Amino acid sequence: QKEVEQNSGPLSVPEGAIASLNCTYSDRGSQSFFWYRQYSGKSPELIMSIYSNGDKEDGRFTAQLNKASQYVSLLIRDSQPSDSATYLCAVVFSGGYNKLIFGAGTRLAVHP
Amino acid sequence: DGGITQSPKYLFRKEGQNVTLSCEQNLNHDAMYWYRQDPGQGLRLIYYSQIVNDFQKGDIAEGYSVSREKKESFPLTVTSAQKNPTAFYLCASREQKFSGNTIYFGEGSWLTVV
């Protein structure tokens, strides 16, 4: 099992729809989770962080965390063509060394 | 302004040559990371360091080396043992606060073998 797994996509949604991105992780002791957006050839940009079970909303973005199922997701409401990018899930693993692991990313395409 | 500076942005390496990528941060962060990204792929962890004079191997450490002699600096050397080093390299640092963690990235370095 990979440490952090994401569907590679591409996930294609029409403009204005909700995009749902999923991520699972292997370390049951993990406490910190992040979603990043990355445009081709650029550094990742932080969208949201989440640390507690449940939902966290920020504008059009909602992160959802379920530690029992080792699952974290990102919902993007009212998707725009400018949201087309690769979305990376990142997890800080337990064990004392702050090991930060990224998933392979999901490519999102929002079409007009 | 606070941030992470990576240099050079573009680097060409000849076969059998070692090259060093610089990463400097003035954010007073304890943890620093190096990642490699190949086209269309995610970020793979090379090395990471939580404190000065200590670092850990990531998932793809073979052919790379690092040092952490100062809190603000975490240089990565790509050695001749790394047979396929052409990639985009990203350095990151992380602040751990009671209320959460903040991760910052540099702008990346493109390494090409010629």
GROMACS .gro file of C-alpha atoms in nm:
model
  226
    1GLN     CA    1   0.000   0.000   0.000
    2LYS     CA    2   0.128   0.345  -0.090
    3GLU     CA    3   0.168   0.586   0.197
    4VAL     CA    4  -0.063   0.845   0.039
    5GLU     CA    5  -0.288   0.748  -0.250
    6GLN     CA    6  -0.487   0.959  -0.492
    7ASN     CA    7  -0.663   0.882  -0.819
    8SER     CA    8  -0.444   1.026  -1.094
    9GLY     CA    9  -0.738   1.139  -1.306
   10PRO     CA   10  -0.796   1.333  -1.512
   11LEU     CA   11  -1.116   1.431  -1.340
   12SER     CA   12  -1.324   1.630  -1.584
   13VAL     CA   13  -1.613   1.846  -1.461
   14PRO     CA   14  -1.822   2.117  -1.629
   15GLU     CA   15  -1.791   2.476  -1.517
   16GLY     CA   16  -2.009   2.546  -1.214
   17ALA     CA   17  -2.016   2.184  -1.096
   18ILE     CA   18  -1.873   2.037  -0.776
   19ALA     CA   19  -1.537   1.863  -0.809
   20SER     CA   20  -1.462   1.592  -0.553
   21LEU     CA   21  -1.104   1.485  -0.491
   22ASN     CA   22  -1.012   1.195  -0.265
   23CYS     CA   23  -0.705   1.081  -0.075
   24THR     CA   24  -0.628   0.785   0.153
   25TYR     CA   25  -0.325   0.741   0.376
   26SER     CA   26  -0.159   0.449   0.548
   27ASP     CA   27  -0.046   0.592   0.883
   28ARG     CA   28  -0.325   0.572   1.139
   29GLY     CA   29  -0.132   0.806   1.370
   30SER     CA   30  -0.119   1.097   1.124
   31GLN     CA   31  -0.264   1.423   1.255
   32SER     CA   32  -0.195   1.688   0.990
   33PHE     CA   33  -0.332   1.694   0.637
   34PHE     CA   34  -0.301   1.941   0.353
   35TRP     CA   35  -0.437   2.005   0.007
   36TYR     CA   36  -0.218   2.180  -0.248
   37ARG     CA   37  -0.284   2.300  -0.600
   38GLN     CA   38  -0.005   2.288  -0.854
   39TYR     CA   39   0.008   2.438  -1.199
   40SER     CA   40   0.248   2.286  -1.448
   41GLY     CA   41   0.610   2.382  -1.377
   42LYS     CA   42   0.522   2.578  -1.065
   43SER     CA   43   0.552   2.523  -0.692
   44PRO     CA   44   0.249   2.386  -0.507
   45GLU     CA   45   0.015   2.640  -0.349
   46LEU     CA   46  -0.160   2.564  -0.021
   47ILE     CA   47  -0.537   2.546  -0.047
   48MET     CA   48  -0.630   2.413   0.295
   49SER     CA   49  -0.504   2.233   0.599
   50ILE     CA   50  -0.718   2.014   0.826
   51TYR     CA   51  -0.637   1.847   1.156
   52SER     CA   52  -0.970   1.740   1.311
   53ASN     CA   53  -1.237   1.501   1.193
   54GLY     CA   54  -1.521   1.661   1.005
   55ASP     CA   55  -1.550   1.941   0.752
   56LYS     CA   56  -1.355   2.261   0.714
   57GLU     CA   57  -1.476   2.525   0.470
   58ASP     CA   58  -1.288   2.811   0.310
   59GLY     CA   59  -1.470   2.992   0.033
   60ARG     CA   60  -1.548   2.748  -0.247
   61PHE     CA   61  -1.332   2.477  -0.090
   62THR     CA   62  -1.430   2.222   0.173
   63ALA     CA   63  -1.190   1.969   0.318
   64GLN     CA   64  -1.328   1.660   0.487
   65LEU     CA   65  -1.132   1.434   0.722
   66ASN     CA   66  -1.221   1.092   0.856
   67LYS     CA   67  -0.932   0.955   1.061
   68ALA     CA   68  -1.106   0.625   1.138
   69SER     CA   69  -1.128   0.553   0.764
   70GLN     CA   70  -0.790   0.721   0.695
   71TYR     CA   71  -0.952   0.933   0.431
   72VAL     CA   72  -0.936   1.300   0.343
   73SER     CA   73  -1.120   1.473   0.060
   74LEU     CA   74  -1.148   1.813  -0.105
   75LEU     CA   75  -1.467   1.953  -0.256
   76ILE     CA   76  -1.453   2.245  -0.495
   77ARG     CA   77  -1.789   2.415  -0.544
   78ASP     CA   78  -1.878   2.625  -0.849
   79SER     CA   79  -1.571   2.495  -1.033
   80GLN     CA   80  -1.405   2.742  -1.268
   81PRO     CA   81  -1.171   2.681  -1.564
   82SER     CA   82  -0.898   2.849  -1.358
   83ASP     CA   83  -0.928   2.560  -1.109
   84SER     CA   84  -0.784   2.329  -1.373
   85ALA     CA   85  -0.462   2.204  -1.216
   86THR     CA   86  -0.315   1.910  -1.031
   87TYR     CA   87  -0.431   1.873  -0.670
   88LEU     CA   88  -0.190   1.719  -0.424
   89CYS     CA   89  -0.279   1.563  -0.091
   90ALA     CA   90  -0.006   1.578   0.175
   91VAL     CA   91   0.015   1.402   0.512
   92VAL     CA   92   0.253   1.446   0.804
   93PHE     CA   93   0.334   1.099   0.928
   94SER     CA   94   0.369   1.015   1.296
   95GLY     CA   95   0.695   0.878   1.433
   96GLY     CA   96   0.871   1.190   1.556
   97TYR     CA   97   1.053   1.303   1.243
   98ASN     CA   98   0.782   1.511   1.075
   99LYS     CA   99   0.792   1.303   0.759
  100LEU     CA  100   0.575   1.485   0.504
  101ILE     CA  101   0.447   1.266   0.222
  102PHE     CA  102   0.258   1.375  -0.089
  103GLY     CA  103   0.024   1.173  -0.303
  104ALA     CA  104   0.082   1.150  -0.676
  105GLY     CA  105  -0.185   1.412  -0.740
  106THR     CA  106  -0.517   1.425  -0.922
  107ARG     CA  107  -0.539   1.624  -1.241
  108LEU     CA  108  -0.859   1.829  -1.258
  109ALA     CA  109  -0.994   1.970  -1.583
  110VAL     CA  110  -1.286   2.215  -1.567
  111HIS     CA  111  -1.441   2.270  -1.908
  112PRO     CA  112  -1.665   2.566  -2.003
  113ASP     CA  113   1.034   3.937   0.311
  114GLY     CA  114   1.032   3.592   0.467
  115GLY     CA  115   1.045   3.289   0.245
  116ILE     CA  116   1.243   3.008   0.090
  117THR     CA  117   1.500   3.070  -0.178
  118GLN     CA  118   1.616   2.795  -0.408
  119SER     CA  119   1.905   2.836  -0.648
  120PRO     CA  120   1.984   2.798  -0.923
  121LYS     CA  121   1.650   2.788  -1.099
  122TYR     CA  122   1.799   2.602  -1.395
  123LEU     CA  123   2.103   2.375  -1.382
  124PHE     CA  124   2.270   2.148  -1.632
  125ARG     CA  125   2.480   1.853  -1.523
  126LYS     CA  126   2.726   1.656  -1.725
  127GLU     CA  127   2.752   1.281  -1.689
  128GLY     CA  128   2.959   1.184  -1.383
  129GLN     CA  129   2.937   1.526  -1.224
  130ASN     CA  130   2.809   1.616  -0.878
  131VAL     CA  131   2.591   1.925  -0.847
  132THR     CA  132   2.451   2.104  -0.543
  133LEU     CA  133   2.113   2.274  -0.517
  134SER     CA  134   2.082   2.546  -0.259
  135CYS     CA  135   1.786   2.598  -0.026
  136GLU     CA  136   1.779   2.884   0.223
  137GLN     CA  137   1.491   2.993   0.447
  138ASN     CA  138   1.457   3.293   0.678
  139LEU     CA  139   1.133   3.176   0.838
  140ASN     CA  140   1.301   3.021   1.143
  141HIS     CA  141   1.145   2.687   1.056
  142ASP     CA  142   1.286   2.373   1.212
  143ALA     CA  143   1.183   2.116   0.951
  144MET     CA  144   1.307   2.121   0.593
  145TYR     CA  145   1.241   1.887   0.303
  146TRP     CA  146   1.364   1.803  -0.047
  147TYR     CA  147   1.133   1.657  -0.309
  148ARG     CA  148   1.179   1.541  -0.664
  149GLN     CA  149   0.905   1.574  -0.924
  150ASP     CA  150   0.912   1.406  -1.264
  151PRO     CA  151   0.680   1.519  -1.545
  152GLY     CA  152   0.319   1.430  -1.470
  153GLN     CA  153   0.411   1.280  -1.135
  154GLY     CA  154   0.368   1.377  -0.772
  155LEU     CA  155   0.633   1.486  -0.524
  156ARG     CA  156   0.865   1.214  -0.398
  157LEU     CA  157   1.055   1.270  -0.074
  158ILE     CA  158   1.435   1.259  -0.102
  159TYR     CA  159   1.557   1.376   0.240
  160TYR     CA  160   1.415   1.565   0.533
  161SER     CA  161   1.549   1.725   0.846
  162GLN     CA  162   1.376   1.818   1.169
  163ILE     CA  163   1.669   1.987   1.344
  164VAL     CA  164   2.022   2.106   1.278
  165ASN     CA  165   2.280   1.830   1.230
  166ASP     CA  166   2.014   1.564   1.184
  167PHE     CA  167   1.838   1.440   0.873
  168GLN     CA  168   1.648   1.134   0.754
  169LYS     CA  169   1.630   0.949   0.425
  170GLY     CA  170   1.308   0.974   0.234
  171ASP     CA  171   1.171   0.729  -0.019
  172ILE     CA  172   1.425   0.796  -0.296
  173ALA     CA  173   1.748   0.896  -0.118
  174GLU     CA  174   1.986   0.685  -0.328
  175GLY     CA  175   2.224   0.902  -0.529
  176TYR     CA  176   2.158   1.214  -0.320
  177SER     CA  177   2.318   1.365  -0.012
  178VAL     CA  178   2.230   1.655   0.220
  179SER     CA  179   2.368   1.850   0.513
  180ARG     CA  180   2.204   2.061   0.780
  181GLU     CA  181   2.480   2.262   0.946
  182LYS     CA  182   2.261   2.569   0.993
  183LYS     CA  183   1.892   2.599   1.068
  184GLU     CA  184   1.830   2.815   0.764
  185SER     CA  185   2.017   2.605   0.507
  186PHE     CA  186   1.953   2.257   0.364
  187PRO     CA  187   2.157   2.201   0.046
  188LEU     CA  188   2.101   1.895  -0.172
  189THR     CA  189   2.384   1.732  -0.367
  190VAL     CA  190   2.293   1.521  -0.666
  191THR     CA  191   2.581   1.279  -0.701
  192SER     CA  192   2.705   1.088  -1.004
  193ALA     CA  193   2.546   0.779  -0.850
  194GLN     CA  194   2.203   0.921  -0.937
  195LYS     CA  195   2.163   0.780  -1.287
  196ASN     CA  196   1.850   0.967  -1.390
  197PRO     CA  197   1.860   1.306  -1.217
  198THR     CA  198   1.669   1.511  -1.474
  199ALA     CA  199   1.370   1.645  -1.278
  200PHE     CA  200   1.214   1.940  -1.098
  201TYR     CA  201   1.344   1.971  -0.740
  202LEU     CA  202   1.146   2.140  -0.466
  203CYS     CA  203   1.259   2.246  -0.122
  204ALA     CA  204   1.007   2.306   0.155
  205SER     CA  205   1.012   2.412   0.517
  206ARG     CA  206   0.758   2.367   0.790
  207GLU     CA  207   0.667   2.552   1.102
  208GLN     CA  208   0.504   2.351   1.373
  209LYS     CA  209   0.270   2.551   1.590
  210PHE     CA  210   0.021   2.443   1.851
  211SER     CA  211  -0.258   2.551   1.622
  212GLY     CA  212  -0.124   2.363   1.325
  213ASN     CA  213   0.150   2.341   1.073
  214THR     CA  214   0.244   2.572   0.790
  215ILE     CA  215   0.447   2.452   0.493
  216TYR     CA  216   0.626   2.682   0.254
  217PHE     CA  217   0.782   2.590  -0.080
  218GLY     CA  218   1.064   2.741  -0.276
  219GLU     CA  219   1.013   2.810  -0.646
  220GLY     CA  220   1.198   2.497  -0.750
  221SER     CA  221   1.509   2.407  -0.945
  222TRP     CA  222   1.512   2.239  -1.284
  223LEU     CA  223   1.802   1.998  -1.329
  224THR     CA  224   1.887   1.858  -1.670
  225VAL     CA  225   2.158   1.609  -1.762
  226VAL     CA  226   2.346   1.696  -2.081
   0.00000   0.00000   0.00000
